[in-house]
Amino acid sequence: MIIDGHVHTPFCPHGSRDTLKQYIENAISQTYSSISFTEHAPLPPSFIDPVPTKDSGMELKLMEDYISTLQELKINYEKDITIHIGLEVDYIEGYEKEIKEFLNTYGDSLTDGILSVHFLPTPSGYVCMDYSPNSFKKLVDAHGGVNGVHRLYYQTLLRSIEADLGRYKPTRIGHMTLSHKFQNLFPTEQFFTEETDAVLASIKERNYSLDMNSAGLRKPYCQATYPHPSILEKAIRKGIPLVYGSDAHKSEDLGAGYSQLKQYVSKGY
Ligand SMILES: [Zn+2]
Ligand SMILES: [Zn+2]
């Protein structure tokens, strides 16, 4: 039985148009016991999406539809599978107040959630770190090299864990090592052990959990899970719950990488 805590939907402006029914039927056929739909939350109203297609988050006006559609499916399929209504919420430094306001508005209807960092600052504005090799390169140029980007990413991730985003703040940290998405193009000799240890310690301190994300295995320049097994083993030793996440943006990606990760899945997750 698979529990998948990180799945996108047709409400995602950069995902596939696969229907929720396709996701759910595929999940059931793969013997999923639980699926969490965690669409990219709408970005803060005053934040300008730096990606050229402006499609990093779902549209705010679709939120009611997103929630009510999932509520209906949750009931229709309750005999076959547990459906969680969640969001992947972006932590963007400096926008904490707006993120908190958004969560306070919709948090009551949500039953799961992921907190992720995709956007990092440069002197000429925010950049979506994982959008393309070119966007990563912008960060490399702005922060004195590849290692500078990793350090800034982990620093921001730590701030996201510590941030006050109110009572509906998601407590599962998304793809912890996303800064390695283009690691084959932007290699580094460093392991960032100090940084990742600090992240794990902070997660443990707050009783948060980790999204054990298989998307990196499908990225040609990454070919690794987020995080790497050595970090997963450390997390297990610390007693941090690990939740498998396919991060599927199309229904056929459900269950991807599960065979590599199932040995790390925490009991009950
Ligand atoms: Zn996405
Ligand atoms: Zn993400």
CSV table of N, CA and C in Angstrom, one decimal, residues 144-269:
chain,number,residue,atom,x,y,z
A,144,GLY,N,28.0,34.4,-6.4
A,144,GLY,CA,29.4,34.1,-6.3
A,144,GLY,C,29.7,32.6,-6.6
A,145,GLY,N,28.9,31.9,-7.3
A,145,GLY,CA,29.2,30.5,-7.7
A,145,GLY,C,28.1,29.6,-7.2
A,146,VAL,N,28.3,28.3,-7.6
A,146,VAL,CA,27.4,27.2,-7.4
A,146,VAL,C,27.2,27.0,-5.8
A,147,ASN,N,28.3,27.0,-5.1
A,147,ASN,CA,28.2,26.8,-3.7
A,147,ASN,C,27.4,27.9,-3.0
A,148,GLY,N,27.5,29.1,-3.5
A,148,GLY,CA,26.8,30.2,-2.9
A,148,GLY,C,25.3,30.0,-3.1
A,149,VAL,N,24.8,29.4,-4.2
A,149,VAL,CA,23.4,29.2,-4.4
A,149,VAL,C,22.9,28.1,-3.4
A,150,HIS,N,23.7,27.0,-3.3
A,150,HIS,CA,23.3,26.0,-2.3
A,150,HIS,C,23.2,26.6,-0.9
A,151,ARG,N,24.2,27.4,-0.5
A,151,ARG,CA,24.2,27.9,0.8
A,151,ARG,C,22.9,28.8,1.0
A,152,LEU,N,22.7,29.6,0.0
A,152,LEU,CA,21.5,30.5,0.1
A,152,LEU,C,20.2,29.7,0.2
A,153,TYR,N,20.1,28.7,-0.6
A,153,TYR,CA,18.9,27.8,-0.6
A,153,TYR,C,18.7,27.2,0.8
A,154,TYR,N,19.8,26.6,1.4
A,154,TYR,CA,19.6,26.0,2.7
A,154,TYR,C,19.3,27.0,3.8
A,155,GLN,N,19.9,28.2,3.6
A,155,GLN,CA,19.6,29.2,4.6
A,155,GLN,C,18.1,29.6,4.5
A,156,THR,N,17.6,29.7,3.3
A,156,THR,CA,16.2,30.1,3.1
A,156,THR,C,15.3,29.0,3.6
A,157,LEU,N,15.7,27.7,3.3
A,157,LEU,CA,14.9,26.6,3.8
A,157,LEU,C,14.8,26.6,5.3
A,158,LEU,N,15.9,26.9,6.0
A,158,LEU,CA,15.9,27.0,7.4
A,158,LEU,C,14.9,28.1,7.9
A,159,ARG,N,15.0,29.2,7.2
A,159,ARG,CA,14.0,30.3,7.6
A,159,ARG,C,12.6,29.9,7.4
A,160,SER,N,12.4,29.1,6.3
A,160,SER,CA,11.0,28.6,6.1
A,160,SER,C,10.5,27.8,7.2
A,161,ILE,N,11.4,27.0,7.8
A,161,ILE,CA,11.0,26.1,8.9
A,161,ILE,C,10.7,26.9,10.1
A,162,GLU,N,11.5,28.0,10.3
A,162,GLU,CA,11.4,28.8,11.5
A,162,GLU,C,10.3,29.8,11.4
A,163,ALA,N,9.8,30.1,10.2
A,163,ALA,CA,8.9,31.2,9.9
A,163,ALA,C,7.6,31.1,10.6
A,164,ASP,N,7.0,32.2,11.1
A,164,ASP,CA,5.7,32.2,11.7
A,164,ASP,C,4.7,32.4,10.5
A,165,LEU,N,4.0,31.3,10.1
A,165,LEU,CA,3.0,31.4,9.0
A,165,LEU,C,1.7,31.0,9.6
A,166,GLY,N,1.5,31.1,10.9
A,166,GLY,CA,0.2,30.9,11.5
A,166,GLY,C,-0.1,29.4,11.7
A,167,ARG,N,-1.3,29.2,12.2
A,167,ARG,CA,-1.6,27.8,12.7
A,167,ARG,C,-1.8,26.8,11.5
A,168,TYR,N,-2.0,27.3,10.3
A,168,TYR,CA,-2.2,26.4,9.2
A,168,TYR,C,-0.9,26.1,8.4
A,169,LYS,N,0.2,26.6,8.9
A,169,LYS,CA,1.5,26.4,8.2
A,169,LYS,C,1.7,24.9,8.0
A,170,PRO,N,2.0,24.5,6.7
A,170,PRO,CA,2.3,23.1,6.5
A,170,PRO,C,3.5,22.6,7.3
A,171,THR,N,3.5,21.4,7.7
A,171,THR,CA,4.6,20.9,8.6
A,171,THR,C,5.5,19.8,7.9
A,172,ARG,N,5.3,19.6,6.6
A,172,ARG,CA,6.1,18.7,5.8
A,172,ARG,C,7.0,19.5,4.9
A,173,ILE,N,8.3,19.3,4.9
A,173,ILE,CA,9.2,20.1,4.1
A,173,ILE,C,9.5,19.5,2.8
A,174,GLY,N,9.2,20.2,1.7
A,174,GLY,CA,9.2,19.7,0.4
A,174,GLY,C,10.6,19.6,-0.2
A,175,HIS,N,10.8,18.5,-1.0
A,175,HIS,CA,12.1,18.3,-1.7
A,175,HIS,C,13.3,19.1,-1.1
A,176,MET,N,13.7,18.6,0.0
A,176,MET,CA,14.7,19.3,0.9
A,176,MET,C,16.0,19.7,0.1
A,177,THR,N,16.4,18.9,-0.9
A,177,THR,CA,17.7,19.2,-1.6
A,177,THR,C,17.4,19.7,-3.0
A,178,LEU,N,16.4,20.4,-3.2
A,178,LEU,CA,16.0,20.9,-4.6
A,178,LEU,C,17.1,21.6,-5.3
A,179,SER,N,18.0,22.2,-4.5
A,179,SER,CA,19.1,23.0,-5.2
A,179,SER,C,20.1,22.1,-5.9
A,180,HIS,N,19.9,20.8,-5.9
A,180,HIS,CA,20.7,19.8,-6.6
A,180,HIS,C,20.0,19.4,-7.9
A,181,LYS,N,18.9,20.1,-8.3
A,181,LYS,CA,18.2,19.6,-9.5
A,181,LYS,C,19.0,19.6,-10.8
A,182,PHE,N,19.9,20.6,-10.9
A,182,PHE,CA,20.8,20.7,-12.1
A,182,PHE,C,22.2,20.3,-11.7
A,183,GLN,N,22.4,19.4,-10.8
A,183,GLN,CA,23.8,19.1,-10.3
A,183,GLN,C,24.7,18.6,-11.3
A,184,ASN,N,24.2,17.9,-12.4
A,184,ASN,CA,25.2,17.4,-13.4
A,184,ASN,C,25.7,18.6,-14.3
A,185,LEU,N,24.9,19.7,-14.4
A,185,LEU,CA,25.4,20.8,-15.1
A,185,LEU,C,26.2,21.8,-14.3
A,186,PHE,N,25.8,21.8,-13.0
A,186,PHE,CA,26.5,22.7,-12.0
A,186,PHE,C,27.1,21.9,-10.9
A,187,PRO,N,28.1,21.2,-11.2
A,187,PRO,CA,28.6,20.3,-10.1
A,187,PRO,C,29.3,21.0,-8.9
A,188,THR,N,29.3,20.4,-7.8
A,188,THR,CA,30.0,20.9,-6.6
A,188,THR,C,30.7,19.8,-5.9
A,189,GLU,N,31.8,20.1,-5.3
A,189,GLU,CA,32.6,19.1,-4.5
A,189,GLU,C,32.0,18.9,-3.1
A,190,GLN,N,31.2,19.9,-2.8
A,190,GLN,CA,30.7,20.0,-1.3
A,190,GLN,C,29.5,19.2,-1.1
A,191,PHE,N,29.4,18.7,0.2
A,191,PHE,CA,28.2,18.0,0.6
A,191,PHE,C,27.2,18.8,1.4
A,192,PHE,N,27.6,20.0,1.8
A,192,PHE,CA,26.8,20.9,2.6
A,192,PHE,C,26.2,20.2,3.8
A,193,THR,N,27.1,19.4,4.5
A,193,THR,CA,26.6,18.6,5.6
A,193,THR,C,26.2,19.5,6.8
A,194,GLU,N,26.9,20.6,7.0
A,194,GLU,CA,26.6,21.5,8.1
A,194,GLU,C,25.2,22.1,7.8
A,195,GLU,N,24.9,22.5,6.6
A,195,GLU,CA,23.6,23.1,6.3
A,195,GLU,C,22.5,22.1,6.4
A,196,THR,N,22.7,20.9,5.8
A,196,THR,CA,21.6,19.9,5.9
A,196,THR,C,21.4,19.4,7.3
A,197,ASP,N,22.4,19.3,8.1
A,197,ASP,CA,22.3,18.9,9.5
A,197,ASP,C,21.4,19.9,10.2
A,198,ALA,N,21.7,21.2,9.9
A,198,ALA,CA,20.9,22.3,10.6
A,198,ALA,C,19.5,22.2,10.2
A,199,VAL,N,19.2,21.9,9.0
A,199,VAL,CA,17.8,21.8,8.5
A,199,VAL,C,17.1,20.6,9.2
A,200,LEU,N,17.8,19.5,9.3
A,200,LEU,CA,17.2,18.3,9.9
A,200,LEU,C,17.0,18.6,11.4
A,201,ALA,N,17.9,19.3,12.1
A,201,ALA,CA,17.7,19.6,13.5
A,201,ALA,C,16.5,20.5,13.7
A,202,SER,N,16.3,21.4,12.8
A,202,SER,CA,15.2,22.3,13.0
A,202,SER,C,13.9,21.6,12.7
A,203,ILE,N,13.9,20.7,11.7
A,203,ILE,CA,12.7,19.9,11.4
A,203,ILE,C,12.3,19.1,12.7
A,204,LYS,N,13.3,18.5,13.3
A,204,LYS,CA,13.1,17.6,14.4
A,204,LYS,C,12.6,18.4,15.6
A,205,GLU,N,13.2,19.6,15.8
A,205,GLU,CA,12.8,20.4,16.9
A,205,GLU,C,11.3,20.8,16.9
A,206,ARG,N,10.8,20.9,15.7
A,206,ARG,CA,9.4,21.3,15.5
A,206,ARG,C,8.4,20.1,15.3
A,207,ASN,N,9.0,18.9,15.3
A,207,ASN,CA,8.2,17.8,15.0
A,207,ASN,C,7.6,17.8,13.6
A,208,TYR,N,8.3,18.4,12.6
A,208,TYR,CA,7.9,18.4,11.2
A,208,TYR,C,8.3,17.1,10.6
A,209,SER,N,7.9,16.9,9.3
A,209,SER,CA,8.2,15.7,8.6
A,209,SER,C,8.9,16.1,7.3
A,210,LEU,N,9.4,15.1,6.6
A,210,LEU,CA,10.1,15.4,5.3
A,210,LEU,C,9.4,14.7,4.1
A,211,ASP,N,9.3,15.5,3.1
A,211,ASP,CA,8.8,15.0,1.8
A,211,ASP,C,9.9,14.2,1.2
A,212,MET,N,9.8,12.9,1.0
A,212,MET,CA,10.8,12.1,0.4
A,212,MET,C,10.5,11.9,-1.1
A,213,ASN,N,11.1,12.8,-1.9
A,213,ASN,CA,10.5,13.2,-3.2
A,213,ASN,C,11.3,12.5,-4.3
A,214,SER,N,10.6,11.8,-5.2
A,214,SER,CA,11.2,11.0,-6.3
A,214,SER,C,11.4,11.8,-7.6
A,215,ALA,N,10.9,13.1,-7.6
A,215,ALA,CA,11.0,13.8,-8.9
A,215,ALA,C,12.4,13.9,-9.5
A,216,GLY,N,13.4,14.1,-8.6
A,216,GLY,CA,14.7,14.3,-9.1
A,216,GLY,C,15.2,13.1,-9.9
A,217,LEU,N,14.7,11.9,-9.6
A,217,LEU,CA,15.1,10.7,-10.3
A,217,LEU,C,14.7,10.8,-11.8
A,218,ARG,N,13.7,11.6,-12.1
A,218,ARG,CA,13.1,11.8,-13.4
A,218,ARG,C,13.8,13.0,-14.1
A,219,LYS,N,14.6,13.7,-13.4
A,219,LYS,CA,15.2,14.9,-14.1
A,219,LYS,C,16.6,14.6,-14.6
A,220,PRO,N,16.8,14.8,-15.9
A,220,PRO,CA,18.0,14.3,-16.5
A,220,PRO,C,19.3,14.9,-15.9
A,221,TYR,N,19.3,16.0,-15.3
A,221,TYR,CA,20.5,16.6,-14.7
A,221,TYR,C,20.6,16.4,-13.2
A,222,CYS,N,19.7,15.6,-12.7
A,222,CYS,CA,19.7,15.3,-11.2
A,222,CYS,C,19.9,13.8,-11.0
A,223,GLN,N,19.0,13.0,-11.4
A,223,GLN,CA,19.0,11.6,-11.2
A,223,GLN,C,19.3,11.1,-9.8
A,224,ALA,N,18.7,11.8,-8.9
A,224,ALA,CA,18.8,11.5,-7.5
A,224,ALA,C,17.5,11.9,-6.8
A,225,THR,N,17.2,11.2,-5.6
A,225,THR,CA,16.1,11.6,-4.9
A,225,THR,C,16.4,12.9,-4.1
A,226,TYR,N,15.3,13.6,-3.7
A,226,TYR,CA,15.4,14.7,-2.8
A,226,TYR,C,14.8,14.3,-1.4
A,227,PRO,N,15.6,14.1,-0.3
A,227,PRO,CA,17.0,14.2,-0.3
A,227,PRO,C,17.7,12.9,-0.7
A,228,HIS,N,19.0,12.9,-0.7
A,228,HIS,CA,19.8,11.7,-1.0
A,228,HIS,C,19.7,10.7,0.1
A,229,PRO,N,19.8,9.4,-0.2
A,229,PRO,CA,19.7,8.4,0.9
A,229,PRO,C,20.5,8.6,2.1
A,230,SER,N,21.7,9.2,2.0
A,230,SER,CA,22.5,9.4,3.2
A,230,SER,C,21.8,10.4,4.2
A,231,ILE,N,21.1,11.4,3.6
A,231,ILE,CA,20.3,12.3,4.5
A,231,ILE,C,19.1,11.6,5.0
A,232,LEU,N,18.5,10.7,4.2
A,232,LEU,CA,17.3,10.0,4.6
A,232,LEU,C,17.7,9.1,5.9
A,233,GLU,N,18.9,8.5,5.8
A,233,GLU,CA,19.3,7.7,6.9
A,233,GLU,C,19.5,8.5,8.2
A,234,LYS,N,20.1,9.7,8.0
A,234,LYS,CA,20.2,10.6,9.2
A,234,LYS,C,18.9,11.0,9.8
A,235,ALA,N,17.9,11.3,8.9
A,235,ALA,CA,16.6,11.7,9.3
A,235,ALA,C,15.9,10.5,10.1
A,236,ILE,N,16.1,9.3,9.6
A,236,ILE,CA,15.6,8.2,10.3
A,236,ILE,C,16.2,8.0,11.7
A,237,ARG,N,17.5,8.2,11.8
A,237,ARG,CA,18.1,8.1,13.1
A,237,ARG,C,17.6,9.2,14.1
A,238,LYS,N,17.2,10.3,13.5
A,238,LYS,CA,16.7,11.4,14.4
A,238,LYS,C,15.2,11.2,14.7
A,239,GLY,N,14.6,10.2,14.0
A,239,GLY,CA,13.1,10.0,14.2
A,239,GLY,C,12.2,11.0,13.5
A,240,ILE,N,12.7,11.5,12.4
A,240,ILE,CA,11.9,12.4,11.6
A,240,ILE,C,11.1,11.6,10.6
A,241,PRO,N,9.7,11.8,10.6
A,241,PRO,CA,8.9,11.0,9.7
A,241,PRO,C,9.2,11.3,8.2
A,242,LEU,N,9.3,10.3,7.4
A,242,LEU,CA,9.6,10.4,6.0
A,242,LEU,C,8.3,10.0,5.2
A,243,VAL,N,7.8,10.9,4.4
A,243,VAL,CA,6.6,10.6,3.6
A,243,VAL,C,7.0,10.6,2.1
A,244,TYR,N,6.7,9.5,1.5
A,244,TYR,CA,6.9,9.4,0.0
A,244,TYR,C,6.1,10.5,-0.7
A,245,GLY,N,6.8,11.1,-1.7
A,245,GLY,CA,6.1,12.0,-2.6
A,245,GLY,C,6.5,11.8,-4.0
A,246,SER,N,5.5,11.5,-4.9
A,246,SER,CA,5.9,11.3,-6.3
A,246,SER,C,6.1,12.6,-7.0
A,247,ASP,N,5.5,13.7,-6.4
A,247,ASP,CA,5.5,15.0,-7.1
A,247,ASP,C,5.0,14.9,-8.5
A,248,ALA,N,4.1,14.0,-8.7
A,248,ALA,CA,3.6,13.8,-10.1
A,248,ALA,C,2.9,15.0,-10.6
A,249,HIS,N,3.2,15.4,-11.8
A,249,HIS,CA,2.5,16.5,-12.6
A,249,HIS,C,1.7,15.8,-13.7
A,250,LYS,N,1.7,14.5,-13.8
A,250,LYS,CA,0.8,13.8,-14.7
A,250,LYS,C,0.6,12.4,-14.1
A,251,SER,N,-0.6,11.9,-14.4
A,251,SER,CA,-1.1,10.7,-13.6
A,251,SER,C,-0.1,9.5,-13.8
A,252,GLU,N,0.5,9.4,-14.9
A,252,GLU,CA,1.4,8.2,-15.1
A,252,GLU,C,2.7,8.2,-14.2
A,253,ASP,N,2.9,9.4,-13.6
A,253,ASP,CA,4.1,9.5,-12.7
A,253,ASP,C,3.8,9.1,-11.3
A,254,LEU,N,2.5,8.7,-11.0
A,254,LEU,CA,2.2,8.2,-9.6
A,254,LEU,C,3.0,7.0,-9.4
A,255,GLY,N,3.5,6.9,-8.2
A,255,GLY,CA,4.3,5.7,-7.8
A,255,GLY,C,5.7,5.7,-8.3
A,256,ALA,N,6.1,6.7,-9.1
A,256,ALA,CA,7.5,6.7,-9.6
A,256,ALA,C,8.5,6.7,-8.5
A,257,GLY,N,9.5,5.9,-8.7
A,257,GLY,CA,10.6,5.9,-7.7
A,257,GLY,C,10.3,5.2,-6.4
A,258,TYR,N,9.0,4.8,-6.2
A,258,TYR,CA,8.6,4.2,-4.9
A,258,TYR,C,9.5,3.0,-4.5
A,259,SER,N,9.9,2.2,-5.5
A,259,SER,CA,10.6,1.0,-5.2
A,259,SER,C,12.0,1.3,-4.6
A,260,GLN,N,12.5,2.5,-5.0
A,260,GLN,CA,13.8,2.9,-4.4
A,260,GLN,C,13.7,3.5,-3.0
A,261,LEU,N,12.5,4.0,-2.7
A,261,LEU,CA,12.3,4.8,-1.5
A,261,LEU,C,11.5,4.0,-0.4
A,262,LYS,N,10.9,3.0,-0.8
A,262,LYS,CA,10.0,2.4,0.2
A,262,LYS,C,10.6,1.9,1.4
A,263,GLN,N,11.9,1.5,1.3
A,263,GLN,CA,12.7,1.0,2.5
A,263,GLN,C,12.8,2.2,3.6
A,264,TYR,N,12.7,3.4,3.2
A,264,TYR,CA,12.8,4.5,4.1
A,264,TYR,C,11.5,5.1,4.6
A,265,VAL,N,10.4,4.6,4.1
A,265,VAL,CA,9.1,5.1,4.5
A,265,VAL,C,8.9,4.8,5.9
A,266,SER,N,8.5,5.9,6.7
A,266,SER,CA,8.2,5.7,8.1
A,266,SER,C,6.9,4.9,8.3
A,267,LYS,N,6.8,4.1,9.4
A,267,LYS,CA,5.6,3.4,9.7
A,267,LYS,C,4.4,4.4,9.8
A,268,GLY,N,3.3,4.0,9.2
A,268,GLY,CA,2.1,4.9,9.3
A,268,GLY,C,2.1,6.0,8.3
A,269,TYR,N,3.2,6.2,7.5
A,269,TYR,CA,3.2,7.2,6.5
A,269,TYR,C,3.4,6.6,5.1
